[in-house]
PDB file of C-alpha atoms in Angstrom:
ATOM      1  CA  UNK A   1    -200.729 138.799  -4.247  1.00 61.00           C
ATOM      2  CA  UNK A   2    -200.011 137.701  -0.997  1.00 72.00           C
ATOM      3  CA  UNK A   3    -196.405 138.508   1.367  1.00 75.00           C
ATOM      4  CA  UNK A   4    -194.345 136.426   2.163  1.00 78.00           C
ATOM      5  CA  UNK A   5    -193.312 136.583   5.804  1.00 75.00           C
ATOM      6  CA  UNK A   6    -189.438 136.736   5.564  1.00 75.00           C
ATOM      7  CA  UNK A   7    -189.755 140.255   3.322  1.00 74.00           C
ATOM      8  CA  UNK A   8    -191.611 141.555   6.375  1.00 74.00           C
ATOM      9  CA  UNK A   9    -189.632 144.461   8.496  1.00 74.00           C
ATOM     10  CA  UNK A  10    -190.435 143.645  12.315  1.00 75.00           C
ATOM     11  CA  UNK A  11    -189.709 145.921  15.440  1.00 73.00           C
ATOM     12  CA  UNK A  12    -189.131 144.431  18.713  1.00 76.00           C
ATOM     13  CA  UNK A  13    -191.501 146.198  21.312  1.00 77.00           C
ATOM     14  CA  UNK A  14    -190.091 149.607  22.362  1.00 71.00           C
ATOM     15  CA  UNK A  15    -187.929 149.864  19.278  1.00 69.00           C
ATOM     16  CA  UNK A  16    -190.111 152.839  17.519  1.00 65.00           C
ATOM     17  CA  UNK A  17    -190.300 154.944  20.692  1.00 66.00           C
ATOM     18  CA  UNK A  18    -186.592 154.984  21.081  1.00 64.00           C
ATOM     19  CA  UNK A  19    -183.085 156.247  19.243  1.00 62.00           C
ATOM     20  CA  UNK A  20    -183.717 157.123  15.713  1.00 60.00           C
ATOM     21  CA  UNK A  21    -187.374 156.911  16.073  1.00 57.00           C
ATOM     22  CA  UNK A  22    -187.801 158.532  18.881  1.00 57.00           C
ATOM     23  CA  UNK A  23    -190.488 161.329  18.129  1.00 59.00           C
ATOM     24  CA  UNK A  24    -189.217 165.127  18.514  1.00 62.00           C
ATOM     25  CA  UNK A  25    -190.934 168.299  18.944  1.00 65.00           C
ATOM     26  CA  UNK A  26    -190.842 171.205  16.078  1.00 74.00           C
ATOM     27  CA  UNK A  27    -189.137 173.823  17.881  1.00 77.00           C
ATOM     28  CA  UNK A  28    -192.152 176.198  17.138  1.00 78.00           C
ATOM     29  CA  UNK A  29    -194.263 173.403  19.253  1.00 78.00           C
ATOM     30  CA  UNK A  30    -191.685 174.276  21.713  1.00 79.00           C
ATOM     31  CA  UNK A  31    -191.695 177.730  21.366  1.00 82.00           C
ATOM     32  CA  UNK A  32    -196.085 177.364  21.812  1.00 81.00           C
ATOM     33  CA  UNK A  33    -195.771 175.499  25.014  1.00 82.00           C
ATOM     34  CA  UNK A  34    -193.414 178.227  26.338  1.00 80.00           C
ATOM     35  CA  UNK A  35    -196.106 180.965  25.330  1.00 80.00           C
ATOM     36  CA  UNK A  36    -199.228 179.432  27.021  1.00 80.00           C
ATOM     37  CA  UNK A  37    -197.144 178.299  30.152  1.00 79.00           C
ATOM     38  CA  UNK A  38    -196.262 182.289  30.410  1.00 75.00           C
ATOM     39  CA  UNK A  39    -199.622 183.189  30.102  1.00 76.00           C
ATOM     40  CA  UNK A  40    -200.928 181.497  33.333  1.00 77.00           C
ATOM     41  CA  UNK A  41    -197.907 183.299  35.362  1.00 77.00           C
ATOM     42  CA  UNK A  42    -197.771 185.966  37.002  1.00 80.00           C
ATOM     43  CA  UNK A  43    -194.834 188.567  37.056  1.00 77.00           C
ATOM     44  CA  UNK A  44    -194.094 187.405  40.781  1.00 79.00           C
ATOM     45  CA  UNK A  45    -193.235 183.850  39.634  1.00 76.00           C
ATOM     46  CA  UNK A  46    -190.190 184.883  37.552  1.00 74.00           C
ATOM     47  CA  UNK A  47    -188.658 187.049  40.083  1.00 79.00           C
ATOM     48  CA  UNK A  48    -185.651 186.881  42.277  1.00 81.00           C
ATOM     49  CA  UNK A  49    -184.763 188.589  45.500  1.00 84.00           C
ATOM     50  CA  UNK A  50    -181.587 191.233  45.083  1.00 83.00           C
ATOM     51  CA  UNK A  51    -180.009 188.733  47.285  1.00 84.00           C
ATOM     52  CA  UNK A  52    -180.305 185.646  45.053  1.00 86.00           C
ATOM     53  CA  UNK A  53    -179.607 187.654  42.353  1.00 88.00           C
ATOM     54  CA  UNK A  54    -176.585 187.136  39.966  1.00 90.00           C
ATOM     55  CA  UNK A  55    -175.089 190.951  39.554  1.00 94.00           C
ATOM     56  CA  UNK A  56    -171.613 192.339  39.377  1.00 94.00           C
ATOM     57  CA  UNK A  57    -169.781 194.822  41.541  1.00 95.00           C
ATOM     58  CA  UNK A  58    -168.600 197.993  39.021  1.00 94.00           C
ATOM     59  CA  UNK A  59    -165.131 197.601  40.561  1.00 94.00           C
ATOM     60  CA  UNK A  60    -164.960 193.553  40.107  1.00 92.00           C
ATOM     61  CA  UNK A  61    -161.794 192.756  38.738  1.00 89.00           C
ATOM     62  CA  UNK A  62    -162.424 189.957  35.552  1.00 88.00           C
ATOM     63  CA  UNK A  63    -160.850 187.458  37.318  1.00 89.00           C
ATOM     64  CA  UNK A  64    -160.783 183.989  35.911  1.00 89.00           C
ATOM     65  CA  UNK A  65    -162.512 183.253  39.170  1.00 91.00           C
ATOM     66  CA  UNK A  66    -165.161 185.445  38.442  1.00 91.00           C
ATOM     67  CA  UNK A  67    -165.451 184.829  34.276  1.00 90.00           C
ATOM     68  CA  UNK A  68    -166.056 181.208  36.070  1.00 90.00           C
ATOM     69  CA  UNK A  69    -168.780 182.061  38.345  1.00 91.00           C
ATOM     70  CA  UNK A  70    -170.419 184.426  35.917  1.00 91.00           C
ATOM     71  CA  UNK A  71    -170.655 181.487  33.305  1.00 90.00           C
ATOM     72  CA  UNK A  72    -172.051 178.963  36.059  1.00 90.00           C
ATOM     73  CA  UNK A  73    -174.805 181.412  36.677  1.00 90.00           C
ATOM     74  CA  UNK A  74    -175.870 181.107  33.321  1.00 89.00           C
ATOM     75  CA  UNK A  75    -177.708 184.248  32.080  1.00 90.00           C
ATOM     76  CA  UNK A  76    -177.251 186.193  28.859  1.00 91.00           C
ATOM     77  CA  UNK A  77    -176.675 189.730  31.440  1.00 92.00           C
ATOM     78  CA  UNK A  78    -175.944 190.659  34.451  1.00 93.00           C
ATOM     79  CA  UNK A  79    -176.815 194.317  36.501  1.00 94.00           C
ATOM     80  CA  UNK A  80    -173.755 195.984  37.447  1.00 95.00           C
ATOM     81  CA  UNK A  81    -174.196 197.778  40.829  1.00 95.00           C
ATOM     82  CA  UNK A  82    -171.956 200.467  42.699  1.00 95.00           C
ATOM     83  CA  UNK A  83    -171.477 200.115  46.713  1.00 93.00           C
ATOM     84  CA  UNK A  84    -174.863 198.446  46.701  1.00 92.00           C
ATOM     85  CA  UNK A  85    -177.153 196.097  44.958  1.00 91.00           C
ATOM     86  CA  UNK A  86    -179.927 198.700  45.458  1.00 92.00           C
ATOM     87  CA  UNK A  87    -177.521 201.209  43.166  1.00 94.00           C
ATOM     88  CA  UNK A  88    -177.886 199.316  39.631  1.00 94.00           C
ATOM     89  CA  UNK A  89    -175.438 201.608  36.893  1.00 95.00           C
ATOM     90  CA  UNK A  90    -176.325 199.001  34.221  1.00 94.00           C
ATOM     91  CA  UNK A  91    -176.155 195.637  32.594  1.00 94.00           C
ATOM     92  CA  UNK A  92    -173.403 193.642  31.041  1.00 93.00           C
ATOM     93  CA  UNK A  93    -174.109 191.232  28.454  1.00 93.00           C
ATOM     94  CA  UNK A  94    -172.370 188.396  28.741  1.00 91.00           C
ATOM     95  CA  UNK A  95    -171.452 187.100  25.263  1.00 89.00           C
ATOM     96  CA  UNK A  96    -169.362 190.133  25.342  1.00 88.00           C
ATOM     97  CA  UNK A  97    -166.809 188.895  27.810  1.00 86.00           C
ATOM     98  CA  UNK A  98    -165.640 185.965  25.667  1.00 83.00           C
ATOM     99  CA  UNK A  99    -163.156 188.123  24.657  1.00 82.00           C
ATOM    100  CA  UNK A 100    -161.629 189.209  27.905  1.00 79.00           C
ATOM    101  CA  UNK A 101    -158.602 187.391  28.885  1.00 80.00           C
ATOM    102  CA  UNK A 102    -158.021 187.293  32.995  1.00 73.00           C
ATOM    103  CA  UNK A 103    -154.586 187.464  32.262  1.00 70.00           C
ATOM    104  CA  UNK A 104    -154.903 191.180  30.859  1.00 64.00           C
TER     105      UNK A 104
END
Protein backbone atom coordinates (compact mmCIF):
# COMPACT_ATOMS: atom_id res chain seq x y z
CA UNK A 1 0.00 0.00 0.00
CA UNK A 2 1.73 2.88 -0.99
CA UNK A 3 1.52 6.88 0.81
CA UNK A 4 0.33 9.33 -0.53
CA UNK A 5 2.48 12.44 -0.26
CA UNK A 6 -0.02 15.06 1.16
CA UNK A 7 -0.61 12.62 4.51
CA UNK A 8 3.15 13.01 4.95
CA UNK A 9 4.29 15.22 8.21
CA UNK A 10 7.44 17.32 6.96
CA UNK A 11 9.93 19.43 9.16
CA UNK A 12 11.65 22.31 7.75
CA UNK A 13 15.50 21.93 8.49
CA UNK A 14 16.31 22.93 12.10
CA UNK A 15 12.74 22.41 13.23
CA UNK A 16 13.51 19.05 15.43
CA UNK A 17 16.55 20.56 17.17
CA UNK A 18 14.60 23.49 18.39
CA UNK A 19 11.41 24.56 20.83
CA UNK A 20 9.37 21.60 21.66
CA UNK A 21 11.81 19.23 20.25
CA UNK A 22 14.59 20.43 21.48
CA UNK A 23 16.38 17.40 23.28
CA UNK A 24 16.87 17.78 27.26
CA UNK A 25 19.05 16.16 29.67
CA UNK A 26 17.58 13.73 32.61
CA UNK A 27 18.58 15.60 35.53
CA UNK A 28 20.46 12.44 36.83
CA UNK A 29 22.61 12.88 33.38
CA UNK A 30 23.12 16.18 34.90
CA UNK A 31 23.75 15.22 38.18
CA UNK A 32 26.66 12.41 36.37
CA UNK A 33 28.40 15.13 34.53
CA UNK A 34 28.66 17.14 37.79
CA UNK A 35 30.24 13.96 39.56
CA UNK A 36 33.02 13.13 37.00
CA UNK A 37 33.81 16.93 36.42
CA UNK A 38 34.49 16.90 40.46
CA UNK A 39 36.54 14.08 40.23
CA UNK A 40 39.32 15.61 38.02
CA UNK A 41 39.47 18.75 40.58
CA UNK A 42 41.31 19.37 43.05
CA UNK A 43 40.23 20.99 46.46
CA UNK A 44 42.28 24.22 45.38
CA UNK A 45 39.99 24.83 42.38
CA UNK A 46 36.84 25.45 44.47
CA UNK A 47 38.37 27.77 46.86
CA UNK A 48 38.14 31.43 47.55
CA UNK A 49 40.46 33.83 49.27
CA UNK A 50 38.90 35.30 52.82
CA UNK A 51 38.95 38.41 50.85
CA UNK A 52 36.66 37.38 47.97
CA UNK A 53 34.73 35.69 50.25
CA UNK A 54 30.96 36.42 50.88
CA UNK A 55 30.72 36.43 55.00
CA UNK A 56 28.83 38.54 57.45
CA UNK A 57 29.98 40.77 60.26
CA UNK A 58 28.19 39.31 63.79
CA UNK A 59 27.14 42.92 64.46
CA UNK A 60 25.65 43.59 60.72
CA UNK A 61 22.49 45.15 61.08
CA UNK A 62 19.76 43.18 58.42
CA UNK A 63 19.49 46.01 56.47
CA UNK A 64 17.51 45.86 53.30
CA UNK A 65 20.82 46.90 51.85
CA UNK A 66 22.44 44.04 53.10
CA UNK A 67 19.33 41.23 52.67
CA UNK A 68 20.12 42.73 48.95
CA UNK A 69 23.70 42.07 48.73
CA UNK A 70 23.48 38.79 50.57
CA UNK A 71 20.90 37.52 47.88
CA UNK A 72 23.17 38.85 44.88
CA UNK A 73 25.94 36.74 46.26
CA UNK A 74 23.99 33.83 45.82
CA UNK A 75 24.98 31.03 48.26
CA UNK A 76 22.78 28.84 50.43
CA UNK A 77 25.28 30.21 53.80
CA UNK A 78 27.33 32.52 54.74
CA UNK A 79 30.34 32.47 57.79
CA UNK A 80 29.62 34.96 60.30
CA UNK A 81 32.89 36.49 61.65
CA UNK A 82 33.63 38.78 64.81
CA UNK A 83 36.26 41.84 64.40
CA UNK A 84 37.88 39.72 61.72
CA UNK A 85 37.36 37.41 58.86
CA UNK A 86 40.09 35.19 60.38
CA UNK A 87 37.55 34.90 63.67
CA UNK A 88 34.63 32.71 61.97
CA UNK A 89 31.67 32.20 65.09
CA UNK A 90 29.53 30.35 62.50
CA UNK A 91 27.34 30.11 59.48
CA UNK A 92 23.99 31.50 58.58
CA UNK A 93 21.86 29.79 56.23
CA UNK A 94 20.29 31.83 54.11
CA UNK A 95 16.78 30.48 53.39
CA UNK A 96 16.35 31.41 56.92
CA UNK A 97 16.34 35.14 56.44
CA UNK A 98 13.26 35.20 54.18
CA UNK A 99 11.55 35.88 57.09
CA UNK A 100 13.34 38.89 58.42
CA UNK A 101 11.77 42.11 57.64
CA UNK A 102 14.48 45.25 57.49
CA UNK A 103 11.89 47.22 58.82
CA UNK A 104 11.98 45.29 62.30
Amino acid sequence: EGRDPKDLITFAPGELTSGAFLVQQRDEIKIMHGVMKLTHMCAQDGLRGLSEAAMLEQDDTLSHELLTKILKAGYSRLPVYHENKHNIRGFILTKKLIVVSPEE
